[in-house]
JSON list of C-alpha atoms in Angstrom, two decimals:
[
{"chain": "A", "resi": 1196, "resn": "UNK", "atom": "CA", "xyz": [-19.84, 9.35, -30.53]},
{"chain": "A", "resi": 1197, "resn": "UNK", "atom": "CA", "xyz": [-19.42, 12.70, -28.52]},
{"chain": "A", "resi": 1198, "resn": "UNK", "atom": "CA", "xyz": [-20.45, 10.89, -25.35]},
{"chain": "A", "resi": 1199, "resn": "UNK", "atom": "CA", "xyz": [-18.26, 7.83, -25.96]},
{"chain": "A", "resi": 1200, "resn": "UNK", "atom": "CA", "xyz": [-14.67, 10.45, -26.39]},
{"chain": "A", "resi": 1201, "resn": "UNK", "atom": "CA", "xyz": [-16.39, 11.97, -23.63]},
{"chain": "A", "resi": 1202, "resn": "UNK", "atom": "CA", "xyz": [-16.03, 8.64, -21.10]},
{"chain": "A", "resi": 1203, "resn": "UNK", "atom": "CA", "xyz": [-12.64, 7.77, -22.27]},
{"chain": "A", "resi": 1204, "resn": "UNK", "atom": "CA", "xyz": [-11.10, 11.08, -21.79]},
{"chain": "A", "resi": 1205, "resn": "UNK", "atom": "CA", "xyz": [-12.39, 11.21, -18.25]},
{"chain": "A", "resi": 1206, "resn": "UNK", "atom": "CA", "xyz": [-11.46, 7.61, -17.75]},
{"chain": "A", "resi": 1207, "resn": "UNK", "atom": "CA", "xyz": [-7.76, 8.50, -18.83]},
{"chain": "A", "resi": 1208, "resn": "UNK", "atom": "CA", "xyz": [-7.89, 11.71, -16.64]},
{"chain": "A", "resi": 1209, "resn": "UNK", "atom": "CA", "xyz": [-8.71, 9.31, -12.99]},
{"chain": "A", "resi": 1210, "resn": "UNK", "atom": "CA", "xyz": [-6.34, 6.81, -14.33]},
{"chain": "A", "resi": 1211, "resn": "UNK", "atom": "CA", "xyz": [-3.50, 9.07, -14.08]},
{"chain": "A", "resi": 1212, "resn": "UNK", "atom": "CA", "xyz": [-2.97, 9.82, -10.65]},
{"chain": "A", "resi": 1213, "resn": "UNK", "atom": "CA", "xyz": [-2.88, 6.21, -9.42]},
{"chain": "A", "resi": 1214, "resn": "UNK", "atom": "CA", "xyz": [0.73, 5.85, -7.93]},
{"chain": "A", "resi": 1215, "resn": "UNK", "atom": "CA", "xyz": [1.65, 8.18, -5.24]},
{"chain": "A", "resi": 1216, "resn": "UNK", "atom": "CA", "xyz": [4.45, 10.19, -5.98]},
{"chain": "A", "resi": 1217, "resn": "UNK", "atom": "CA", "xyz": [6.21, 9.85, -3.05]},
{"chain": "A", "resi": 1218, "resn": "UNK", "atom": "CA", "xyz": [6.27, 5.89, -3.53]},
{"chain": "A", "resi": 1219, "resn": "UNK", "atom": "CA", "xyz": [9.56, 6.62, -5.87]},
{"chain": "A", "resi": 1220, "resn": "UNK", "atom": "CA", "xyz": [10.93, 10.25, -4.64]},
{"chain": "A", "resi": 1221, "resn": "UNK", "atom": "CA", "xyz": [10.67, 9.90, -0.75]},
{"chain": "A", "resi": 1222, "resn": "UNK", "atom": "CA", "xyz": [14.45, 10.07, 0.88]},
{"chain": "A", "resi": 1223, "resn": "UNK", "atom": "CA", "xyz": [15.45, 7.70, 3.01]},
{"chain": "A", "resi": 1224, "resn": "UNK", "atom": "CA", "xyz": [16.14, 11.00, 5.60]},
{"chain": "A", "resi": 1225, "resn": "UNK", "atom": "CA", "xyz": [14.36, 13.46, 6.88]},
{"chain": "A", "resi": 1226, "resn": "UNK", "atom": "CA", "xyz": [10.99, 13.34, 8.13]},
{"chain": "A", "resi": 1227, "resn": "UNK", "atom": "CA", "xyz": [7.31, 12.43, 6.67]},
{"chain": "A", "resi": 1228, "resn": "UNK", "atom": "CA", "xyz": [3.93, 13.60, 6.92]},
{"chain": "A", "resi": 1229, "resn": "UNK", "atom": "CA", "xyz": [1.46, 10.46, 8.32]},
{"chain": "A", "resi": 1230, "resn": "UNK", "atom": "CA", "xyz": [-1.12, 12.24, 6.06]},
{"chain": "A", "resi": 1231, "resn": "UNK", "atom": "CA", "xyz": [0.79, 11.71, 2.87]},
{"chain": "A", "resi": 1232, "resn": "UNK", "atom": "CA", "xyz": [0.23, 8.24, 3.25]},
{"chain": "A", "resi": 1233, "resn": "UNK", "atom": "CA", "xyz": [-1.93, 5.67, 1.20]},
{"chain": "A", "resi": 1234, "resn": "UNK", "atom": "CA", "xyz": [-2.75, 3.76, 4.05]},
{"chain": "A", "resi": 1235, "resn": "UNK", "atom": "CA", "xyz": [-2.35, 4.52, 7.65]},
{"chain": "A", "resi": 1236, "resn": "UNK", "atom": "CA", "xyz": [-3.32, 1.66, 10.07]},
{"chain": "A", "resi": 1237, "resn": "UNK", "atom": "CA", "xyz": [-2.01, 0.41, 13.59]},
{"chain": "A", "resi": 1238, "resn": "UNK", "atom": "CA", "xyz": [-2.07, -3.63, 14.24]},
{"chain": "A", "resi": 1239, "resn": "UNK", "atom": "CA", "xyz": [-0.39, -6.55, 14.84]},
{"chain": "A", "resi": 1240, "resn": "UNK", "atom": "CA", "xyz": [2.45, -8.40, 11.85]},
{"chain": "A", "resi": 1241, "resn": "UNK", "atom": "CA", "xyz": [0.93, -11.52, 11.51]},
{"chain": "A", "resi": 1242, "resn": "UNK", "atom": "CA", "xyz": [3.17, -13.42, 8.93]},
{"chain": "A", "resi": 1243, "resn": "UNK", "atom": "CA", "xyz": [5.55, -12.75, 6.69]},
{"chain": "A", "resi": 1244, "resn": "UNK", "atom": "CA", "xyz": [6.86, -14.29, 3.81]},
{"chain": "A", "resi": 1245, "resn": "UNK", "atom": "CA", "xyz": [10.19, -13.74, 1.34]},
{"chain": "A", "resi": 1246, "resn": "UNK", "atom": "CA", "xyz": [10.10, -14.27, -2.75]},
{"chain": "A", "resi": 1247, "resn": "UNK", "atom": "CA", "xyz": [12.27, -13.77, -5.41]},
{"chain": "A", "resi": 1248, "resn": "UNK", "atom": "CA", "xyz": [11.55, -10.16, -6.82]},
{"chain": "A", "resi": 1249, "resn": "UNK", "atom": "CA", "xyz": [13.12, -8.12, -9.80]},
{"chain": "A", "resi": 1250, "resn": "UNK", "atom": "CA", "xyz": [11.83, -4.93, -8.16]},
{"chain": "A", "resi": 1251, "resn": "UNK", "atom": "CA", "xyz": [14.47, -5.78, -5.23]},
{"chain": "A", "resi": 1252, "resn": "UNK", "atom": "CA", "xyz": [18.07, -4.69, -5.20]},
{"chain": "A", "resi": 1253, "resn": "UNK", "atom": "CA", "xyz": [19.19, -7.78, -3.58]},
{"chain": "A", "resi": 1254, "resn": "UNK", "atom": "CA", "xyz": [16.41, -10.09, -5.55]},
{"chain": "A", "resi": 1255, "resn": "UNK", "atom": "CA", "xyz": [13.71, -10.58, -2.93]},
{"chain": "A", "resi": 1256, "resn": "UNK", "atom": "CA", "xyz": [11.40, -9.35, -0.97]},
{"chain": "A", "resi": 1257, "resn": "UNK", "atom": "CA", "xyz": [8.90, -9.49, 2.43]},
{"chain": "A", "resi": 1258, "resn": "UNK", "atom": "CA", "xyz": [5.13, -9.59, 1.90]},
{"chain": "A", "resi": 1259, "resn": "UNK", "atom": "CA", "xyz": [4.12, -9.13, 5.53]},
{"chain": "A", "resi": 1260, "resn": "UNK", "atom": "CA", "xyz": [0.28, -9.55, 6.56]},
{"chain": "A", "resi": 1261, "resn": "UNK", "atom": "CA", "xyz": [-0.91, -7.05, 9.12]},
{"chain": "A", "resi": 1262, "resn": "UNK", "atom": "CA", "xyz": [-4.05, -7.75, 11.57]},
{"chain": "A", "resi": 1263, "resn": "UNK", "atom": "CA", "xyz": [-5.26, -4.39, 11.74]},
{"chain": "A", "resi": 1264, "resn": "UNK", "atom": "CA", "xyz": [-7.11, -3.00, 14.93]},
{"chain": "A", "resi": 1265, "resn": "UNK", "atom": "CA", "xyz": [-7.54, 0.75, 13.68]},
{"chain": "A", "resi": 1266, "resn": "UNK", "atom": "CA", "xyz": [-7.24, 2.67, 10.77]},
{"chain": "A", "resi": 1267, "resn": "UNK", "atom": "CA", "xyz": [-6.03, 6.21, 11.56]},
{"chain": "A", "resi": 1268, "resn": "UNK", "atom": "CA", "xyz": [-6.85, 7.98, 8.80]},
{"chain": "A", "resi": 1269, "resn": "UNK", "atom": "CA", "xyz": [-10.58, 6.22, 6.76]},
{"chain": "A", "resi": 1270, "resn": "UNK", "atom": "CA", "xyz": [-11.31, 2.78, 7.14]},
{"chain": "A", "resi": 1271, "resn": "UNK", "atom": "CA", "xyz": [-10.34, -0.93, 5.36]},
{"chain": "A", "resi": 1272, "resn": "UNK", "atom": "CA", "xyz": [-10.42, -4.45, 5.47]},
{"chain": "A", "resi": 1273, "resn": "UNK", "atom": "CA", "xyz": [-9.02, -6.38, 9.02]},
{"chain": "A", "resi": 1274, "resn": "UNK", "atom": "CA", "xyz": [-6.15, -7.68, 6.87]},
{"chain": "A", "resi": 1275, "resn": "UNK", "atom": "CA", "xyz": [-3.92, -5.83, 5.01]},
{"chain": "A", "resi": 1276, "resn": "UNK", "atom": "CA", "xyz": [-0.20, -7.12, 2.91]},
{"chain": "A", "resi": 1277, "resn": "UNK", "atom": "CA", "xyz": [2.17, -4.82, 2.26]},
{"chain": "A", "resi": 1278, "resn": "UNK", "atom": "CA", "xyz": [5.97, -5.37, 0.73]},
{"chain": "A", "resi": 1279, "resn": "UNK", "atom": "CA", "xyz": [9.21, -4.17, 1.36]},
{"chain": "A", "resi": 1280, "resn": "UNK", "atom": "CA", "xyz": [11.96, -4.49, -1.05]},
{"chain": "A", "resi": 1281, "resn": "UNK", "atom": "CA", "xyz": [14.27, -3.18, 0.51]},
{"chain": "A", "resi": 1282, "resn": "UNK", "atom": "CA", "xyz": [15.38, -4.70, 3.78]},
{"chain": "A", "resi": 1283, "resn": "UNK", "atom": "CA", "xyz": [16.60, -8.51, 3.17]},
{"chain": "A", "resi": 1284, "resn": "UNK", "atom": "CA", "xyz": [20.22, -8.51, 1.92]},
{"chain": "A", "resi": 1285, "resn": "UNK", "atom": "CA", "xyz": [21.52, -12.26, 0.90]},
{"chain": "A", "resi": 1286, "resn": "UNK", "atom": "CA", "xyz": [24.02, -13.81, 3.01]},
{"chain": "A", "resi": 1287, "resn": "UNK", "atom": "CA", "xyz": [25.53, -16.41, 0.38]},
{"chain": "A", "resi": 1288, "resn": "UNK", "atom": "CA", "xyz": [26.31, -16.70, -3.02]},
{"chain": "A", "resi": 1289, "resn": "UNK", "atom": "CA", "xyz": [23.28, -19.02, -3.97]},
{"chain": "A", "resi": 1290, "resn": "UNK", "atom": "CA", "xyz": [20.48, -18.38, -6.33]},
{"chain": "A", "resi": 1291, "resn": "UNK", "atom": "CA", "xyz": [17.86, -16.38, -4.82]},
{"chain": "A", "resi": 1292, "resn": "UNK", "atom": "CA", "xyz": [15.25, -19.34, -4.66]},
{"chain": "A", "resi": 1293, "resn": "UNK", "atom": "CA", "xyz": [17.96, -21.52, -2.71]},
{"chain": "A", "resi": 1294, "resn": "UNK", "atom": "CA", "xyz": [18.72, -18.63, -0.09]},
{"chain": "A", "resi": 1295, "resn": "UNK", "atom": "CA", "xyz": [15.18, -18.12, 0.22]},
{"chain": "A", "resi": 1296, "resn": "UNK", "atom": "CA", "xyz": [14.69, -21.88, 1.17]},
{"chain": "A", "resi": 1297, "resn": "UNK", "atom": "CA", "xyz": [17.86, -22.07, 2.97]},
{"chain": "A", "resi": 1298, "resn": "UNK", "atom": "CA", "xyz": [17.00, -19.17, 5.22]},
{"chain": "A", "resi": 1299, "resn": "UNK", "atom": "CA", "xyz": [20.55, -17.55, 3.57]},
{"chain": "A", "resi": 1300, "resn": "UNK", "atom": "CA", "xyz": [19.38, -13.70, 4.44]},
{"chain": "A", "resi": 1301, "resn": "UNK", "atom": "CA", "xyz": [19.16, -11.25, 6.76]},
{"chain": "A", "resi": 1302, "resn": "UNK", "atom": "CA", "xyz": [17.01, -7.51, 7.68]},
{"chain": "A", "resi": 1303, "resn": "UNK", "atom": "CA", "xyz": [19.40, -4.37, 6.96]},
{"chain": "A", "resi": 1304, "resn": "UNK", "atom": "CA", "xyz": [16.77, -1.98, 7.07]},
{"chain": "A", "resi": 1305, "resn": "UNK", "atom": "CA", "xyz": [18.44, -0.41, 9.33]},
{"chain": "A", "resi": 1306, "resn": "UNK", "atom": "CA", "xyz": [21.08, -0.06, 7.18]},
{"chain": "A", "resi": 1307, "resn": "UNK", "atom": "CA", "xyz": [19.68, 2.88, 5.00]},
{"chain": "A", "resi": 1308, "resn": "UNK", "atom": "CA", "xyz": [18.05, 1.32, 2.00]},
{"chain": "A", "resi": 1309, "resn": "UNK", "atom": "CA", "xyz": [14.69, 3.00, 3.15]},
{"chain": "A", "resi": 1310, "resn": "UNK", "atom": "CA", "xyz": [13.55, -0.75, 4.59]},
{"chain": "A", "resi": 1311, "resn": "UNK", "atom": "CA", "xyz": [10.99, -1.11, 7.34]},
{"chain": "A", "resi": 1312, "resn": "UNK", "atom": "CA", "xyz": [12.32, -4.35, 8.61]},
{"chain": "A", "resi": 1313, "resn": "UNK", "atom": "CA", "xyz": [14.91, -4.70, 11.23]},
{"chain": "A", "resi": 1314, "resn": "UNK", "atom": "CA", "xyz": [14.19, -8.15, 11.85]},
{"chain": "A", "resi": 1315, "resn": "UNK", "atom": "CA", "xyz": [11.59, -10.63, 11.67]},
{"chain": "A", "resi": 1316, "resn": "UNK", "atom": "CA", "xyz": [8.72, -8.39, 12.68]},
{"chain": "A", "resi": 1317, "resn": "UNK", "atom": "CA", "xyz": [5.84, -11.31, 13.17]},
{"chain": "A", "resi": 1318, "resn": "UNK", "atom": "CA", "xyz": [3.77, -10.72, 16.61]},
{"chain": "A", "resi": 1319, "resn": "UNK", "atom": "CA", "xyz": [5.19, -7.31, 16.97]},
{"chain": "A", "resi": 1320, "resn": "UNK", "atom": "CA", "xyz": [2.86, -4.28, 16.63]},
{"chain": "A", "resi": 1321, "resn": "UNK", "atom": "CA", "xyz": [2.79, -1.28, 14.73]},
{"chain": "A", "resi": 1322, "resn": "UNK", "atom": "CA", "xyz": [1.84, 1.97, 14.21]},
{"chain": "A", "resi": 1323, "resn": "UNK", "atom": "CA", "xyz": [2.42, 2.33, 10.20]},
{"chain": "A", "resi": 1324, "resn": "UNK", "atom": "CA", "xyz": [1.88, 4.12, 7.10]},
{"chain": "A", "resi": 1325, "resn": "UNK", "atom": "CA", "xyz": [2.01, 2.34, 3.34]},
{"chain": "A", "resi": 1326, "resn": "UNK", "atom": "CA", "xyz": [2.02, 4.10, -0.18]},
{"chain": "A", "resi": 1327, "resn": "UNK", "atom": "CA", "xyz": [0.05, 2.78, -2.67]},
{"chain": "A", "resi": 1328, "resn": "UNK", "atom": "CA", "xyz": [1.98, 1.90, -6.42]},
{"chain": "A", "resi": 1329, "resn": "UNK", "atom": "CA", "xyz": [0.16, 2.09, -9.26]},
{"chain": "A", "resi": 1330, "resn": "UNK", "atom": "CA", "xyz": [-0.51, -1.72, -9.77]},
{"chain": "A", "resi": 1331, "resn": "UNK", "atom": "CA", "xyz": [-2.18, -1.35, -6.36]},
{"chain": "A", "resi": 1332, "resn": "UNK", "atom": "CA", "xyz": [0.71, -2.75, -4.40]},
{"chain": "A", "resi": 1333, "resn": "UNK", "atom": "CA", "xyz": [1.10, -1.54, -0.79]},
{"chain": "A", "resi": 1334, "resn": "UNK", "atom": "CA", "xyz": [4.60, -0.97, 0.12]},
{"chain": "A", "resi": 1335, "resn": "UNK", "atom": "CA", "xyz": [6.68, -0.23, 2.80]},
{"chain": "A", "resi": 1336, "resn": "UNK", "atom": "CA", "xyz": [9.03, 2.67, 3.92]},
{"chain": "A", "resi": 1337, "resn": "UNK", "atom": "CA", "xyz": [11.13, 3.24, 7.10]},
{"chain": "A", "resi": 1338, "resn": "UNK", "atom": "CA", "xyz": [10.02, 6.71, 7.51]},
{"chain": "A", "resi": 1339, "resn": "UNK", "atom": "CA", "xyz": [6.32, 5.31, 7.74]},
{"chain": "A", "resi": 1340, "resn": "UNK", "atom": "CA", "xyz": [6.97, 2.71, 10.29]},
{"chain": "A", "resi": 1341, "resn": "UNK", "atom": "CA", "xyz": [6.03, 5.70, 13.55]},
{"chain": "A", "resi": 1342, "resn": "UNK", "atom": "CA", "xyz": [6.43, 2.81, 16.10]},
{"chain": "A", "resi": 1343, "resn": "UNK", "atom": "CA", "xyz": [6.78, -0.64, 16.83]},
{"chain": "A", "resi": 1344, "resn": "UNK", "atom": "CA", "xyz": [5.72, -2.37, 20.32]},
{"chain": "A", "resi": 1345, "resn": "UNK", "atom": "CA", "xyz": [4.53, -5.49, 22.21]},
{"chain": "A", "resi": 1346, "resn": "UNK", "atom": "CA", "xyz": [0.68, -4.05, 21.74]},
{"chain": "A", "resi": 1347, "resn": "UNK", "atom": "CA", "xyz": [-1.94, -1.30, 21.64]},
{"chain": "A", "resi": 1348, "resn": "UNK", "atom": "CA", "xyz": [-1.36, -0.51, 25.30]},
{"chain": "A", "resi": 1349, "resn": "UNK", "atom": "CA", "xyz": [2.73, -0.09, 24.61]},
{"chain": "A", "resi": 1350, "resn": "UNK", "atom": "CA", "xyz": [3.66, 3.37, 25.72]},
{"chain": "A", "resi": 1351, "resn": "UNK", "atom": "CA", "xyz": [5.59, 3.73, 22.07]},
{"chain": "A", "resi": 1352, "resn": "UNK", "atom": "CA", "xyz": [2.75, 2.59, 20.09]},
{"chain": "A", "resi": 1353, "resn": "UNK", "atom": "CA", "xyz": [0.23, 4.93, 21.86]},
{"chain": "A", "resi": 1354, "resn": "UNK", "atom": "CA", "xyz": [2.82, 8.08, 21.70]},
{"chain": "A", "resi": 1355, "resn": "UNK", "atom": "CA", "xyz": [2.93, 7.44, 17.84]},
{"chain": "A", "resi": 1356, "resn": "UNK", "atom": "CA", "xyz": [-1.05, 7.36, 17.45]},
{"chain": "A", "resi": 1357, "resn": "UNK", "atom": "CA", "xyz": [-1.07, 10.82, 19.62]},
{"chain": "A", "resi": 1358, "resn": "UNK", "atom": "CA", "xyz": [1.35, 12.51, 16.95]},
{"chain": "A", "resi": 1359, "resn": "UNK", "atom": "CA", "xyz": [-0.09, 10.44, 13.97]},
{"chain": "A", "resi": 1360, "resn": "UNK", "atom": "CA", "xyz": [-3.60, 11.86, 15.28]},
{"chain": "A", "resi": 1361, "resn": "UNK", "atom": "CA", "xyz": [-2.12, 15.84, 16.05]},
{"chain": "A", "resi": 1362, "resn": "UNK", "atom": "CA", "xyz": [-1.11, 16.01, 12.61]},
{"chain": "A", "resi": 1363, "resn": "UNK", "atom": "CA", "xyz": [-4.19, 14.73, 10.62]},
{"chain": "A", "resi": 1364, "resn": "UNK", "atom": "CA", "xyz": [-5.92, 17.49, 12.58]},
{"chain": "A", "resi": 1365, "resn": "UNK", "atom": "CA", "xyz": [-3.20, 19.94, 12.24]},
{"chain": "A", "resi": 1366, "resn": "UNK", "atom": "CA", "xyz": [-4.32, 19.44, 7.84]},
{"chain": "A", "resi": 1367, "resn": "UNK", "atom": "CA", "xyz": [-7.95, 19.36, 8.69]},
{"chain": "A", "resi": 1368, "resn": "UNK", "atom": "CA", "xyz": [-8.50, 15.56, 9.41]},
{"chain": "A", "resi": 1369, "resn": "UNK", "atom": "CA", "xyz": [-10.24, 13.99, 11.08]},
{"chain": "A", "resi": 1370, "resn": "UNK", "atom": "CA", "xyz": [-9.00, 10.88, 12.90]},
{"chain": "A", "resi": 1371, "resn": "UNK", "atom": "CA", "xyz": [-10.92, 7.84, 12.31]},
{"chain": "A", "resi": 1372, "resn": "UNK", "atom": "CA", "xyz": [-12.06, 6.09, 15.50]},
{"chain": "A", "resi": 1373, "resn": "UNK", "atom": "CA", "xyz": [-11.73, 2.68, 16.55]},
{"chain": "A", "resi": 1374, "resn": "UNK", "atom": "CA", "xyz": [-13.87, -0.12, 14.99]},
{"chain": "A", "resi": 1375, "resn": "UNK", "atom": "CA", "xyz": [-12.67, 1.43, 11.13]},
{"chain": "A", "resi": 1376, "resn": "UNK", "atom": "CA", "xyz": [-11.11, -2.49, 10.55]},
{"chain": "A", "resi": 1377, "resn": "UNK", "atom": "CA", "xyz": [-13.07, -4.97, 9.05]},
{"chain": "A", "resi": 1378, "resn": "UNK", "atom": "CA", "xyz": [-16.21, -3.35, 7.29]},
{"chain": "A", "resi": 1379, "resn": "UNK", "atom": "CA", "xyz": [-14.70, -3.29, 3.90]},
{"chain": "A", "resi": 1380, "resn": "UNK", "atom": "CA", "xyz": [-14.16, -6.70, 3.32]},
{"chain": "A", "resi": 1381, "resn": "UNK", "atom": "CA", "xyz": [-11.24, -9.52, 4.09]},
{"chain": "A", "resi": 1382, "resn": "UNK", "atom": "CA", "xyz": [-8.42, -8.20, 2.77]},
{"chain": "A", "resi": 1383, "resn": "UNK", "atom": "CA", "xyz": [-6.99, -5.15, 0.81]},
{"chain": "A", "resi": 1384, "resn": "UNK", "atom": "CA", "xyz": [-7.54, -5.51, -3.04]},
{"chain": "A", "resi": 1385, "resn": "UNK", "atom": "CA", "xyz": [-5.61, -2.30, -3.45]},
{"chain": "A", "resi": 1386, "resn": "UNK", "atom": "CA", "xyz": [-8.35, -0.34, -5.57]},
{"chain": "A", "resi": 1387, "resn": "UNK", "atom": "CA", "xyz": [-8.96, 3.58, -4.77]},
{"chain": "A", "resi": 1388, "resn": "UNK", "atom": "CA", "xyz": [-12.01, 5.65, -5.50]},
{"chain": "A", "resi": 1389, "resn": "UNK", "atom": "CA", "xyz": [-10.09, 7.23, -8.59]},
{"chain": "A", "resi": 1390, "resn": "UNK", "atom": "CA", "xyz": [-9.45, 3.72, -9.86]},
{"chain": "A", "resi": 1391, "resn": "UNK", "atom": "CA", "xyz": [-12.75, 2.41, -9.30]},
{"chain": "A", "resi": 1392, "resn": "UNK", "atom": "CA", "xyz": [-14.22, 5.52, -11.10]},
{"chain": "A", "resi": 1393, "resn": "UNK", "atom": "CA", "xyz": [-11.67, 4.65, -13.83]},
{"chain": "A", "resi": 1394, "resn": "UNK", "atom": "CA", "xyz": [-13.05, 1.34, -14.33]},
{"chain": "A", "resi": 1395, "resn": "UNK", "atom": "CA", "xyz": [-16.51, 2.80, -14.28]},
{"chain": "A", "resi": 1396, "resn": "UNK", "atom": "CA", "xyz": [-15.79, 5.10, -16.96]},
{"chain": "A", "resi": 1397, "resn": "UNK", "atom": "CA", "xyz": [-14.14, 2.84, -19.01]},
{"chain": "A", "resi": 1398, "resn": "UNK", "atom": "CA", "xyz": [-17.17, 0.09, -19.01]},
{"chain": "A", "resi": 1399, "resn": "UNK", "atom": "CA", "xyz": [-19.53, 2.53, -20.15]},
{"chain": "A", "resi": 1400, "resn": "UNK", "atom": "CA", "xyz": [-17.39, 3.77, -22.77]},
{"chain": "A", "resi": 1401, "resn": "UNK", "atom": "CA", "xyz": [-17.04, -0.08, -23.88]},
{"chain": "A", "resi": 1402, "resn": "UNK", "atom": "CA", "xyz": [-20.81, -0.14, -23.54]},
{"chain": "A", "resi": 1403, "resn": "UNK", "atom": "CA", "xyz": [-21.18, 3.14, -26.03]},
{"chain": "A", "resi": 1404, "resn": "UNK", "atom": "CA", "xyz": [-18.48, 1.93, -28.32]},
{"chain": "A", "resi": 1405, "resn": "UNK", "atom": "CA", "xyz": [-20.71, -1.64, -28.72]},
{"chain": "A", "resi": 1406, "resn": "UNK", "atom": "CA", "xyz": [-23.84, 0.46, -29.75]},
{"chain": "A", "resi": 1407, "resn": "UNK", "atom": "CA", "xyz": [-22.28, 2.41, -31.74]},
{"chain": "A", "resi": 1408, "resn": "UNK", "atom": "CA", "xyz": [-20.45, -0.33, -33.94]},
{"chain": "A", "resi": 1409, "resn": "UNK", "atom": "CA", "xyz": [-23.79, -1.98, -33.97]},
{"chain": "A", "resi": 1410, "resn": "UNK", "atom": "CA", "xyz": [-25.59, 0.82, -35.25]},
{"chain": "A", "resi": 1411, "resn": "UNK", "atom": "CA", "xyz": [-23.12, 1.70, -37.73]},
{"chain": "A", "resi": 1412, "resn": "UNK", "atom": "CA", "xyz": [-23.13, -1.91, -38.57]},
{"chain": "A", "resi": 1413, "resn": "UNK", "atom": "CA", "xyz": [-27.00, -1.45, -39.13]},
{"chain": "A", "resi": 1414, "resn": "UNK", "atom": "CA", "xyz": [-26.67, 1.53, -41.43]},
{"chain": "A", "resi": 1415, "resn": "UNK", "atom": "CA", "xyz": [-24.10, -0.25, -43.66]},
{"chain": "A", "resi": 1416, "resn": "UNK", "atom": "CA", "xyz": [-26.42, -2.54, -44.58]}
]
């Protein structure tokens, strides 16, 4: 029994720290660190698509699909979604669904709400960092977005991965090289280590808790 309070105490204890902090105290102002990021990737937008969402000041929101070359900072799948909530505004007084399909909206993220999105963003790429919430959702946040160009070889883009890459080292990381896309699978399920240790923990306390209903089970007769 000590063993089994053992597992779900530590199971509780990873489980806490899922959401990053900053993902609902970062200013829209002001500057970030590229190391306090969840995710930290340069690539190409490859789609993007709005939805209805309660989480969303204006009641939707962009899922946008990134084809990542590199990740800066560890490595990931070649694919990776993100959202932003906060850079479509609606342009008419229609339900959300109708604007959606109607095309009745527009990017403000320019406009100070924190979005990433100053347009459509498909083909463009980007030098980017995501927080991670605590349902696993990547999302979006201007002071993240370090630069935006044609490709890899765009003089913006490559400036940003010089300063992205000047301060990991200036905290004691290390840059990942190129070639960190693609070897952890198709696309981003949006589990960390701590959560996957959380999960671990918590199927071997189900595990102890079985045996030991059994064997009480056992005694009792």
């Amino acid at each position: 029994m000590r063993a089994l309070l053992v597992l779900l105490v530590a199971s509780m204890l990873f489980a806490v720290p899922l959401a990053h902090p900053a993902s609902t105290a970062l200013a829209c102002s002001g500057e970030v660190r590229p190391e306090d990021a969840d995710a930290l990737i340069a690539g190409r937008v490859a789609d993007l698509r709005v939805f209805a969402s309660l989480g969303s000041p204006s009641g939707m929101a962009a899922r946008v699909t990134f084809e990542v070359d590199r990740y800066l900072l560890g490595d990931g799948p070649d694919t990776l979604v993100a959202v932003d909530t906060n850079s479509l505004m609606r342009t008419s007084d229609a339900p959300v669904e109708d604007a959606i399909e109607d095309g009745d909206y527009e990017f403000t993220g320019s406009g100070g709400a924190c979005g990433a999105l100053d347009g459509d963003p498909r083909g463009e790429y980007w030098v980017v960092g995501f927080l991670r919430e605590a349902d696993g959702t990547l999302k979006t946040h201007r002071l993240f977005r370090f630069a935006t160009g044609a490709d890899a070889d765009d003089p913006a883009v490559r400036d940003a991965v010089a300063r992205v890459e000047e301060s990991l080292r200036g905290v004691g990381l290390q840059p990942a090289p190129a070639g960190t896309a693609g070897i952890s699978g198709d696309r981003d399920r949006g589990l960390r280590s701590a959560e996957t240790v959380a999960l671990v923990l918590a199927a071997g306390a189900v595990v102890l808790l079985g045996r030991y209903t059994t064997r009480r089970d056992g005694r009792a007769r």
